[in-house]
PDB file of C-alpha atoms in Angstrom:
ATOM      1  CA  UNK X   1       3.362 -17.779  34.005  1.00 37.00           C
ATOM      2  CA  UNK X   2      -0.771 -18.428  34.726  1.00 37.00           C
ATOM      3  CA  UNK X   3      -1.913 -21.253  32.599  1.00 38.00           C
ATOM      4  CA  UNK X   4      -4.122 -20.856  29.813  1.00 44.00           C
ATOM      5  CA  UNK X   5      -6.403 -23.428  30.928  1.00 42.00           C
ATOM      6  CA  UNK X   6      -6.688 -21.223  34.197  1.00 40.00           C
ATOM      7  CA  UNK X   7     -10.183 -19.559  34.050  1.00 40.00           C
ATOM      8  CA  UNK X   8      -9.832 -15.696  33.778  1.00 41.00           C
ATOM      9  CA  UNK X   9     -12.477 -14.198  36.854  1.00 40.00           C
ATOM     10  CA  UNK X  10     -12.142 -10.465  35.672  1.00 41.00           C
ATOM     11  CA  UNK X  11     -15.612  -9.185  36.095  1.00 41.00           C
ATOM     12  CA  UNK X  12     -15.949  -6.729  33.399  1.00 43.00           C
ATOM     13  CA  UNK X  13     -18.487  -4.764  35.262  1.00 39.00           C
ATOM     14  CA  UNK X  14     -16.441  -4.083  38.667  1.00 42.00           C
ATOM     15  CA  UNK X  15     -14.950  -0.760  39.317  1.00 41.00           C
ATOM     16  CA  UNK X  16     -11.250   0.218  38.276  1.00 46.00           C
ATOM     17  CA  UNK X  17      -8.439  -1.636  40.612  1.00 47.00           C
ATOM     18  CA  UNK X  18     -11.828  -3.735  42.868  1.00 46.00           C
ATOM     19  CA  UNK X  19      -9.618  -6.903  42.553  1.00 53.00           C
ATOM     20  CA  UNK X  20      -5.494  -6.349  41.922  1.00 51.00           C
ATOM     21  CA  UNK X  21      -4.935 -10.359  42.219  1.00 51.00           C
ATOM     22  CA  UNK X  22      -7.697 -10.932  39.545  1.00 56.00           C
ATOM     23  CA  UNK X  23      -6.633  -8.538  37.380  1.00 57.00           C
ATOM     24  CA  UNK X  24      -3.039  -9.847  37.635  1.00 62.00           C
ATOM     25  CA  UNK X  25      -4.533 -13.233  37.187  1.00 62.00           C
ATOM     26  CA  UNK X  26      -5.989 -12.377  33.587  1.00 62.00           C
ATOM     27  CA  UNK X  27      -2.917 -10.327  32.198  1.00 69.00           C
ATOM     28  CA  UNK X  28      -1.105 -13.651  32.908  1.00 69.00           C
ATOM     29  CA  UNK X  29      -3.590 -15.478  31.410  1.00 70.00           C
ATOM     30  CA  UNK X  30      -3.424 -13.482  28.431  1.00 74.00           C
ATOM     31  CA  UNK X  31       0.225 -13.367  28.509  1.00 71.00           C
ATOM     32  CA  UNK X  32       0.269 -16.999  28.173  1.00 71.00           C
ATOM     33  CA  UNK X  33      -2.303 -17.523  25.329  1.00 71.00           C
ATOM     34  CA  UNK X  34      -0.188 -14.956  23.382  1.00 76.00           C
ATOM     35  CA  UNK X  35       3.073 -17.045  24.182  1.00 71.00           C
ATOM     36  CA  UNK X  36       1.346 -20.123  22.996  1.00 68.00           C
ATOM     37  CA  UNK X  37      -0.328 -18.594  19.783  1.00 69.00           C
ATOM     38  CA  UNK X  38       2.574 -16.852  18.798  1.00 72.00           C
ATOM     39  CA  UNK X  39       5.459 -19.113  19.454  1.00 68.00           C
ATOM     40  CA  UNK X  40       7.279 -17.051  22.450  1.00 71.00           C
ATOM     41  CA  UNK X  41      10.967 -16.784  22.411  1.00 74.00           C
ATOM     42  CA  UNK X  42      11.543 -19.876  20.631  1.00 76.00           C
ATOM     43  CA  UNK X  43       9.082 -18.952  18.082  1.00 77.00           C
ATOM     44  CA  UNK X  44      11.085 -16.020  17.413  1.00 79.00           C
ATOM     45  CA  UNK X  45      14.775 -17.864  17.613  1.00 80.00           C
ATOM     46  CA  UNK X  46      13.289 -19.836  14.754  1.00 81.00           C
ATOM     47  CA  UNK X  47      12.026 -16.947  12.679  1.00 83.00           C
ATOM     48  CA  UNK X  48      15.550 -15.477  12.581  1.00 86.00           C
ATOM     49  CA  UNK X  49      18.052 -17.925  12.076  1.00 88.00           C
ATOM     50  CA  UNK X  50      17.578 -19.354   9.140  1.00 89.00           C
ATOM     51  CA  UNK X  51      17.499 -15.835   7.566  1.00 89.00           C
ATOM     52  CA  UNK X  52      20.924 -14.577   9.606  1.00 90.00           C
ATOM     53  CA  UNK X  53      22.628 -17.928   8.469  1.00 91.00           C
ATOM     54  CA  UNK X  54      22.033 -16.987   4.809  1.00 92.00           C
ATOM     55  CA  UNK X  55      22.646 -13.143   4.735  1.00 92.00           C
ATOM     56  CA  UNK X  56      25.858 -14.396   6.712  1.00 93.00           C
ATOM     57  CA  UNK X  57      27.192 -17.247   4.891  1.00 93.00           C
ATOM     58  CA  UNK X  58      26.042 -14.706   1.445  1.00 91.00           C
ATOM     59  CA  UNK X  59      27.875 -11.387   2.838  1.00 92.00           C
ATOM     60  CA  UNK X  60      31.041 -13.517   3.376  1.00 93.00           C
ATOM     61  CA  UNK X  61      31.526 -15.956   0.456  1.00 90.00           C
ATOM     62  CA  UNK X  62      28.554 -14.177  -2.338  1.00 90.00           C
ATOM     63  CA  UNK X  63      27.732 -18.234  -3.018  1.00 90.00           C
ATOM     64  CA  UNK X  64      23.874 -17.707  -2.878  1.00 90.00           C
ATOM     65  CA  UNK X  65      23.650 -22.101  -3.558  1.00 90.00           C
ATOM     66  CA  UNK X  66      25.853 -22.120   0.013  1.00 93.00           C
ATOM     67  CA  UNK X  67      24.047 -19.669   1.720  1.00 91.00           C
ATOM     68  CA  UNK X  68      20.539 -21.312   0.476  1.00 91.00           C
ATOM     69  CA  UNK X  69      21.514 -24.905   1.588  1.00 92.00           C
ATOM     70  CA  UNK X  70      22.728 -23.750   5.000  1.00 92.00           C
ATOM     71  CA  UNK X  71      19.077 -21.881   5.615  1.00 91.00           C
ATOM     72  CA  UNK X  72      17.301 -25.280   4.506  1.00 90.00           C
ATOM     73  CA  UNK X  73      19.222 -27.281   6.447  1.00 92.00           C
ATOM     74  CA  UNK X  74      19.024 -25.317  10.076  1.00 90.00           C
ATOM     75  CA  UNK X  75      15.333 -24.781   9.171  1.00 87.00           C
ATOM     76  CA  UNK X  76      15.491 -28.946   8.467  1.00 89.00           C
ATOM     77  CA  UNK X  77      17.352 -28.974  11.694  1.00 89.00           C
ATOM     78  CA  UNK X  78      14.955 -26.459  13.979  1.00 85.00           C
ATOM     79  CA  UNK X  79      11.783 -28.995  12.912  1.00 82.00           C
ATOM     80  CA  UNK X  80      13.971 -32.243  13.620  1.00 86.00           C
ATOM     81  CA  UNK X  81      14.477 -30.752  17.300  1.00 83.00           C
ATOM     82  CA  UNK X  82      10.815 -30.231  18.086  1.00 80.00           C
ATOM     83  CA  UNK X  83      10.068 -33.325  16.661  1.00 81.00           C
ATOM     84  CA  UNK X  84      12.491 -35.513  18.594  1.00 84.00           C
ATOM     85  CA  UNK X  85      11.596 -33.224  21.825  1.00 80.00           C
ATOM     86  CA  UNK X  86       7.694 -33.897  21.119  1.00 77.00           C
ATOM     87  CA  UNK X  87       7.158 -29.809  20.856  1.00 73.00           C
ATOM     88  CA  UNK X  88       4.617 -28.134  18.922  1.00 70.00           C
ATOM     89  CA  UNK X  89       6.248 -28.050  15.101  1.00 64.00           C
ATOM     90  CA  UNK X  90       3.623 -25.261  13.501  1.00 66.00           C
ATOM     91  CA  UNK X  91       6.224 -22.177  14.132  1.00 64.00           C
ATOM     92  CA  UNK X  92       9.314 -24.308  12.922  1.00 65.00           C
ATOM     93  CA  UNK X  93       7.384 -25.692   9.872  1.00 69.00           C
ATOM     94  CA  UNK X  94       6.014 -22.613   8.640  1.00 72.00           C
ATOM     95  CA  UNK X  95       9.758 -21.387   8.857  1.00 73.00           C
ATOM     96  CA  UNK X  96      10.718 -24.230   6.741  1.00 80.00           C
ATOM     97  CA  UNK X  97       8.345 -23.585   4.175  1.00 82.00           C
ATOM     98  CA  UNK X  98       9.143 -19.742   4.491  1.00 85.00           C
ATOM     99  CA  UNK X  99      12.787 -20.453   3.477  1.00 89.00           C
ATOM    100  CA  UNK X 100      11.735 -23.644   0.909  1.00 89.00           C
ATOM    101  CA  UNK X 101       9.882 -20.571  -1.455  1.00 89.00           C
ATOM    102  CA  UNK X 102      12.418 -18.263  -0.769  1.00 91.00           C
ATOM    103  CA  UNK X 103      15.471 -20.680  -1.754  1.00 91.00           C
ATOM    104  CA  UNK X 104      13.194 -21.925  -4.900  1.00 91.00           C
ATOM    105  CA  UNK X 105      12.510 -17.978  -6.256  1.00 91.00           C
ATOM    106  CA  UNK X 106      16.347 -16.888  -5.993  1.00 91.00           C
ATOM    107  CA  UNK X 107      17.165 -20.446  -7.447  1.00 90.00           C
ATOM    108  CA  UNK X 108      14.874 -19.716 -10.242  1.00 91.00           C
ATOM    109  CA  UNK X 109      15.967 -15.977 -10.852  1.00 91.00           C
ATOM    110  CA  UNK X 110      19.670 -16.303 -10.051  1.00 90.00           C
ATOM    111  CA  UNK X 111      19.305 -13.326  -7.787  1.00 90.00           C
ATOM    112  CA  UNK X 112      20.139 -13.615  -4.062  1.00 91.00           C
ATOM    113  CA  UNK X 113      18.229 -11.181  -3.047  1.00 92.00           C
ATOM    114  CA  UNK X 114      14.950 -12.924  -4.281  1.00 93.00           C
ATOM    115  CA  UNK X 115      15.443 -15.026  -1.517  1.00 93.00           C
ATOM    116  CA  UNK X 116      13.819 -12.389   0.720  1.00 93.00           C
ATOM    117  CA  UNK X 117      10.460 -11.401  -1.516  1.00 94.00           C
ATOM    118  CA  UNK X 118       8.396 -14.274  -1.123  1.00 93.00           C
ATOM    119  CA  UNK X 119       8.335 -13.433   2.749  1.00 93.00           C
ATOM    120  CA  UNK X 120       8.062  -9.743   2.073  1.00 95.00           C
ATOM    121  CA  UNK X 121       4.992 -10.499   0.048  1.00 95.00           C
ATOM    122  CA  UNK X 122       3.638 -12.606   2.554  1.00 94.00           C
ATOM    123  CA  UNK X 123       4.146  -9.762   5.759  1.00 94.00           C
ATOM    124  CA  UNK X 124       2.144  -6.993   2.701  1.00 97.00           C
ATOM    125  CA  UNK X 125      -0.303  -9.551   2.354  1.00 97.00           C
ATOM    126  CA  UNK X 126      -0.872 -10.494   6.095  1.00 96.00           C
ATOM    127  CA  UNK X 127      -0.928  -6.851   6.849  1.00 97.00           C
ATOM    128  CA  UNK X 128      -3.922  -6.424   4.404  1.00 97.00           C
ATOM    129  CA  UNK X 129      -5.551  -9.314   5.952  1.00 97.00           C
ATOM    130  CA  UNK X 130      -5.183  -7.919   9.205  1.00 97.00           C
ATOM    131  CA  UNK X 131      -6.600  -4.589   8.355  1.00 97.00           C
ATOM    132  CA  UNK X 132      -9.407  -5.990   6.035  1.00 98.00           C
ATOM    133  CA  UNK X 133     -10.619  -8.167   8.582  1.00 97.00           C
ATOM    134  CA  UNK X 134     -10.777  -5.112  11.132  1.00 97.00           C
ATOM    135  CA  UNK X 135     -12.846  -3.519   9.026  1.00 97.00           C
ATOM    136  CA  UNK X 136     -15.423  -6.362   7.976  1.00 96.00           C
ATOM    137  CA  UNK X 137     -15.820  -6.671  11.367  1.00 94.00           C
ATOM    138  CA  UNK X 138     -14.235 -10.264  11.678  1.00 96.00           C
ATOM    139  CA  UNK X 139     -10.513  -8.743  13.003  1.00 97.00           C
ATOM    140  CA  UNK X 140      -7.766 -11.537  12.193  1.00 96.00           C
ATOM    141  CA  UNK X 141      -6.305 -11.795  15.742  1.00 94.00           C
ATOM    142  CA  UNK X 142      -9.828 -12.558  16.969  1.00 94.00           C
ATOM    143  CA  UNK X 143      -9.587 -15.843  14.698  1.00 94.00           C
ATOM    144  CA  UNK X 144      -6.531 -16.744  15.726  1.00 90.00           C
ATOM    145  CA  UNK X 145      -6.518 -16.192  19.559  1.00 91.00           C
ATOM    146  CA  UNK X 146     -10.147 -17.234  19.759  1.00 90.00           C
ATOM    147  CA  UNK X 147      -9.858 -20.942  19.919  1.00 88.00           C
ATOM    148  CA  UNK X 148      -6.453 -20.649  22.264  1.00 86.00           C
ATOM    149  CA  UNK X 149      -8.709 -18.743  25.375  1.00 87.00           C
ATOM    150  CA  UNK X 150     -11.258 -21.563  24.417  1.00 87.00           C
ATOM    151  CA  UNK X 151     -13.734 -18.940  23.608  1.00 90.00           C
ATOM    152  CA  UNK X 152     -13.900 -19.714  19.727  1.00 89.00           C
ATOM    153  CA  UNK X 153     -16.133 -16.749  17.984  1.00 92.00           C
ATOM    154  CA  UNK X 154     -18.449 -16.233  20.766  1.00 92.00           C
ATOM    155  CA  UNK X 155     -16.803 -12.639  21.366  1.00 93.00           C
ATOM    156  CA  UNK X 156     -18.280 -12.075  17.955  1.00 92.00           C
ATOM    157  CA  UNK X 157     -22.084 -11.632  19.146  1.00 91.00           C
ATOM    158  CA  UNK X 158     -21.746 -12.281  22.962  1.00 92.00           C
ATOM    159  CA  UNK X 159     -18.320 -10.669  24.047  1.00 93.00           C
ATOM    160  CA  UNK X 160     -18.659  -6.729  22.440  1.00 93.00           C
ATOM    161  CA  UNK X 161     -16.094  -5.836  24.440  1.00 94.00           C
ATOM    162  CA  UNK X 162     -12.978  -8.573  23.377  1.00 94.00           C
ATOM    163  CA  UNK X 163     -14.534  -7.953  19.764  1.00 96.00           C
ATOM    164  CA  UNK X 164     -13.527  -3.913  20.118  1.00 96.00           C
ATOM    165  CA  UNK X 165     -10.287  -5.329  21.866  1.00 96.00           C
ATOM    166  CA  UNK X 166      -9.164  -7.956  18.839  1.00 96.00           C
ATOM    167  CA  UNK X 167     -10.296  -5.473  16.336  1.00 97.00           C
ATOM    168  CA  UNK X 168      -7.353  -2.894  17.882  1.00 97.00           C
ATOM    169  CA  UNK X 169      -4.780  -5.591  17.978  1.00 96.00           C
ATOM    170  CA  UNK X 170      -5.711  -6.391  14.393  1.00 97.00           C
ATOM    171  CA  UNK X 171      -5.204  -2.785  13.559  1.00 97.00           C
ATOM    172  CA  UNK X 172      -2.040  -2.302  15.218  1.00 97.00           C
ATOM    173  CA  UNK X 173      -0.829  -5.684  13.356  1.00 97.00           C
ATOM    174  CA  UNK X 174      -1.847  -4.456  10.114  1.00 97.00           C
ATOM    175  CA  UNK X 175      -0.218  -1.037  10.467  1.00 98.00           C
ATOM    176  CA  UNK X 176       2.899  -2.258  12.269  1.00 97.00           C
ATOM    177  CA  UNK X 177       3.634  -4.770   9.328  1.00 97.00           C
ATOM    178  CA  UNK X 178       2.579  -2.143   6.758  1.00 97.00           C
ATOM    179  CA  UNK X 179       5.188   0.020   8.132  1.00 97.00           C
ATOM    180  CA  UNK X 180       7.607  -2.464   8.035  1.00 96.00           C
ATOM    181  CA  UNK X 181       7.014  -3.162   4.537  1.00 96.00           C
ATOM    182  CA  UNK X 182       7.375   0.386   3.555  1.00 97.00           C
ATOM    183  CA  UNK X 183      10.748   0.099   4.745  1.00 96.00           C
ATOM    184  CA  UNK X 184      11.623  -3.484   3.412  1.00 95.00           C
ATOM    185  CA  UNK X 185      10.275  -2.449  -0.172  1.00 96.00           C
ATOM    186  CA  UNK X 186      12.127   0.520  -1.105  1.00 96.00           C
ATOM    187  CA  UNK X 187      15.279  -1.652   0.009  1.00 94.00           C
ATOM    188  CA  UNK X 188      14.681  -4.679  -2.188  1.00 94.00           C
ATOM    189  CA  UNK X 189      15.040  -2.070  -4.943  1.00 94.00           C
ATOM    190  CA  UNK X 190      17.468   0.196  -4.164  1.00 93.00           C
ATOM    191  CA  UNK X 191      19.999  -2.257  -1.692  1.00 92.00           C
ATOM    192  CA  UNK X 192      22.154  -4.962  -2.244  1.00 91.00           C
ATOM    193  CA  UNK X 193      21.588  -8.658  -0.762  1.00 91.00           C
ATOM    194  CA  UNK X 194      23.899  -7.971   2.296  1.00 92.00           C
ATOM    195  CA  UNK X 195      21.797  -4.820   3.360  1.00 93.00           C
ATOM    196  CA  UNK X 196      18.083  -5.471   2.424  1.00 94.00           C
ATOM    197  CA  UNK X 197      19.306  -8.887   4.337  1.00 93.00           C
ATOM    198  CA  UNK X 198      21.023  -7.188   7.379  1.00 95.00           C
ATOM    199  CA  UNK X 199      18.335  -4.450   7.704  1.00 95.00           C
ATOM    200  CA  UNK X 200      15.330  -7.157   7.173  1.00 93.00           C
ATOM    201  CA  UNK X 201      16.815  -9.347   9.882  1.00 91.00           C
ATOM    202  CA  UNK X 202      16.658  -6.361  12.216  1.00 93.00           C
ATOM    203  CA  UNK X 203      13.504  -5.875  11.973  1.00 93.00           C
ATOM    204  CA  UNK X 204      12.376  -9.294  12.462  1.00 89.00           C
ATOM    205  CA  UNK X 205      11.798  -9.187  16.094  1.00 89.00           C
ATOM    206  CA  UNK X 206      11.098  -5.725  17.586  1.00 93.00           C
ATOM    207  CA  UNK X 207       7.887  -4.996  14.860  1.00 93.00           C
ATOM    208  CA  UNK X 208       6.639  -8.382  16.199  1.00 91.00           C
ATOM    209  CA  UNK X 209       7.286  -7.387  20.088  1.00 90.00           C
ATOM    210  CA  UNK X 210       5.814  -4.308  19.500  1.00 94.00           C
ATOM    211  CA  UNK X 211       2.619  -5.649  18.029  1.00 93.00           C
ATOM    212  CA  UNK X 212       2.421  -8.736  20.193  1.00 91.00           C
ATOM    213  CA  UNK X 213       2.799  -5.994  23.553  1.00 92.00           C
ATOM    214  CA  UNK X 214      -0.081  -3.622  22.103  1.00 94.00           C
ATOM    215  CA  UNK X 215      -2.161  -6.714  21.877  1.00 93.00           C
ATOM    216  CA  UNK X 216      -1.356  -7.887  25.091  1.00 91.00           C
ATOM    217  CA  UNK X 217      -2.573  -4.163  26.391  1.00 92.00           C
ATOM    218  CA  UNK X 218      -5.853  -4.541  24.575  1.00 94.00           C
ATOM    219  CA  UNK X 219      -7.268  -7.439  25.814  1.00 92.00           C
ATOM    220  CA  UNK X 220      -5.388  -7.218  29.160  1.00 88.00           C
ATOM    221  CA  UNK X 221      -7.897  -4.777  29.865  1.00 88.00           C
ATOM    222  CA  UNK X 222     -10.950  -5.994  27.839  1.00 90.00           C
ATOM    223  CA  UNK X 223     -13.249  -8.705  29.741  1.00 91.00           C
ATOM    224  CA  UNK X 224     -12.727 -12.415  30.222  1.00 88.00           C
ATOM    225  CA  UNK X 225     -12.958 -14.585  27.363  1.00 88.00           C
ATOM    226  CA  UNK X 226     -16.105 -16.763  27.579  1.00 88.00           C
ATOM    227  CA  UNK X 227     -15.411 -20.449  27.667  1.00 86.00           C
ATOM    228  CA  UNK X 228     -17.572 -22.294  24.863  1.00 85.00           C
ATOM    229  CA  UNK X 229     -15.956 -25.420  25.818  1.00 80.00           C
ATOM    230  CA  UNK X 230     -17.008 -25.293  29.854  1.00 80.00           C
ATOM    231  CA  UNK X 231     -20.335 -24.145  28.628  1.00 77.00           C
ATOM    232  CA  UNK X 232     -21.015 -27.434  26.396  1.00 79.00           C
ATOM    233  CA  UNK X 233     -19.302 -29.300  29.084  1.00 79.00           C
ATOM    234  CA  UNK X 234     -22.071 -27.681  31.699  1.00 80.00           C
ATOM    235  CA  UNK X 235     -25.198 -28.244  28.832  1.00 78.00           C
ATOM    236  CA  UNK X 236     -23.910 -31.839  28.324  1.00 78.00           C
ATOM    237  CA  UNK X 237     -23.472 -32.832  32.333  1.00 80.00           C
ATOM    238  CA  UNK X 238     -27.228 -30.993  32.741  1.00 77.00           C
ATOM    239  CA  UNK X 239     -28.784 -33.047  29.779  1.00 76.00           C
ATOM    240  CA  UNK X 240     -27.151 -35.912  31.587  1.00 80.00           C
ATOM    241  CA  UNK X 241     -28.449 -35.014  35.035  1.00 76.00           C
ATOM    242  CA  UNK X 242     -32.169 -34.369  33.475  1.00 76.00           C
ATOM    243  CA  UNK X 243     -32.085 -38.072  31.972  1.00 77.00           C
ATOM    244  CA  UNK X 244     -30.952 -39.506  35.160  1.00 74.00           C
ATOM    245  CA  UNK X 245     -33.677 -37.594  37.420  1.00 77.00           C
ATOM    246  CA  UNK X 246     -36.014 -38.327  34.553  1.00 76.00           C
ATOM    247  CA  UNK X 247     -35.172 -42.168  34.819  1.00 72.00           C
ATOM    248  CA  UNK X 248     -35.460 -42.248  38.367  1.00 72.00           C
ATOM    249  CA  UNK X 249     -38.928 -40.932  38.074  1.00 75.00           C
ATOM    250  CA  UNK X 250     -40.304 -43.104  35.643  1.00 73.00           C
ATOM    251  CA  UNK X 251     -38.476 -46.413  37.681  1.00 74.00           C
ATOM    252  CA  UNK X 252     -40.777 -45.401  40.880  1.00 66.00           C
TER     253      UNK X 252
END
């Protein structure tokens, strides 16, 4: 896999297929950043497990107190690994706290299956955000992959075509999650634990897949990122050069 911090060369002006090794150069590229932003395969271990540990340990014995300390503790246990292995700790802590207000709400109602609506609230919520943004012309994914290609908001003003690219993604985020809700909802009132549970760990992984490919497409194909960073770097190592040369000058 390319490196993000591999400069993508597609020139968004040359003609369809001009430069197959370039063009295989940024889908890497891309590929990467959305590994990185998103958590890749370990992101998505994480993400499931301590939700498959509780509708497990809950389908067997019905003990929602078990099945709520065993999802703490793996989620406990999932951070404690990336910690002691120096990793990146945003995917596994966000799981932790994902599972901390789940546990707390069924605690607090006595119903097991509460243990899933603080996340389902979350995914209705972050669908709206994704679709809201779209249409204010800020799209979500934008913000988020923006500072991973080093690009930050320039594709905002300078970058029309990456801005038309994150604003798809966004969409297909928002709609792919809105689906998924319309499924999960009707479940949590209708279903018991063990199948809102089974059914919602399901669908974990291929909604995300499925939005994280269709992004992939879109900016695969939309042009290269514009590096903010290398651009200050250049202005800074100019303003440096001009003081030198202006130095020299004023020392003959």
């Amino acid at each position: 896999m390319t490196s993000i911090d591999k400069p993508a060369t597609t020139d968004p002006h040359a003609p369809e297929g001009a430069d197959p090794q370039t063009d295989a150069d940024a889908k890497a590229v891309t590929e990467a950043a959305l590994f990185e932003a998103f958590g890749g395969v370990r992101g998505m271990v994480e993400t499931v497990v301590p939700g498959l540990l509780f509708v497990t340990i809950y389908t067997i014995n019905k003990d929602l107190h078990a099945a709520a300390i065993a999802a703490v503790a793996v989620s406990l246990l999932l951070v404690a690994v990336r910690l002691i292995r120096r990793d990146t700790v945003k995917h596994a802590f966000s799981g932790v706290f994902g599972v901390a207000f789940g546990v707390v709400f069924a605690m607090m109602t006595g119903e097991a299956k509460d243990f899933y609506l603080p996340g389902m609230v979350y995914t209705l919520g972050l669908a709206v955000a994704y679709i809201a943004t779209s249409v204010a012309g800020v799209p979500l994914i934008g913000l988020i992959l923006g500072p991973v290609f080093k690009e930050n908001l320039s594709w905002r003003t300078r970058n029309p075509g990456r801005k038309s690219a994150y604003t798809k993604a966004s969409y297909a985020w928002g709609f792919i999650l809105l689906a998924k809700c319309a499924i999960l909802f009707p479940l949590y009132w209708w279903a018991d634990t063990e199948q809102l549970g089974w059914v919602l760990v399901s669908l974990k992984i291929p909604p995300f897949l499925l939005a994280v490919y269709l992004t992939w497409l879109f900016l695969a194909k939309a042009p290269a990122p514009i590096d903010v960073f290398a651009e200050m770097e250049a202005a800074e190592e100019a303003e440096r050069a001009e003081k030198a040369e202006r130095a020299a000058r004023e020392q003959q």
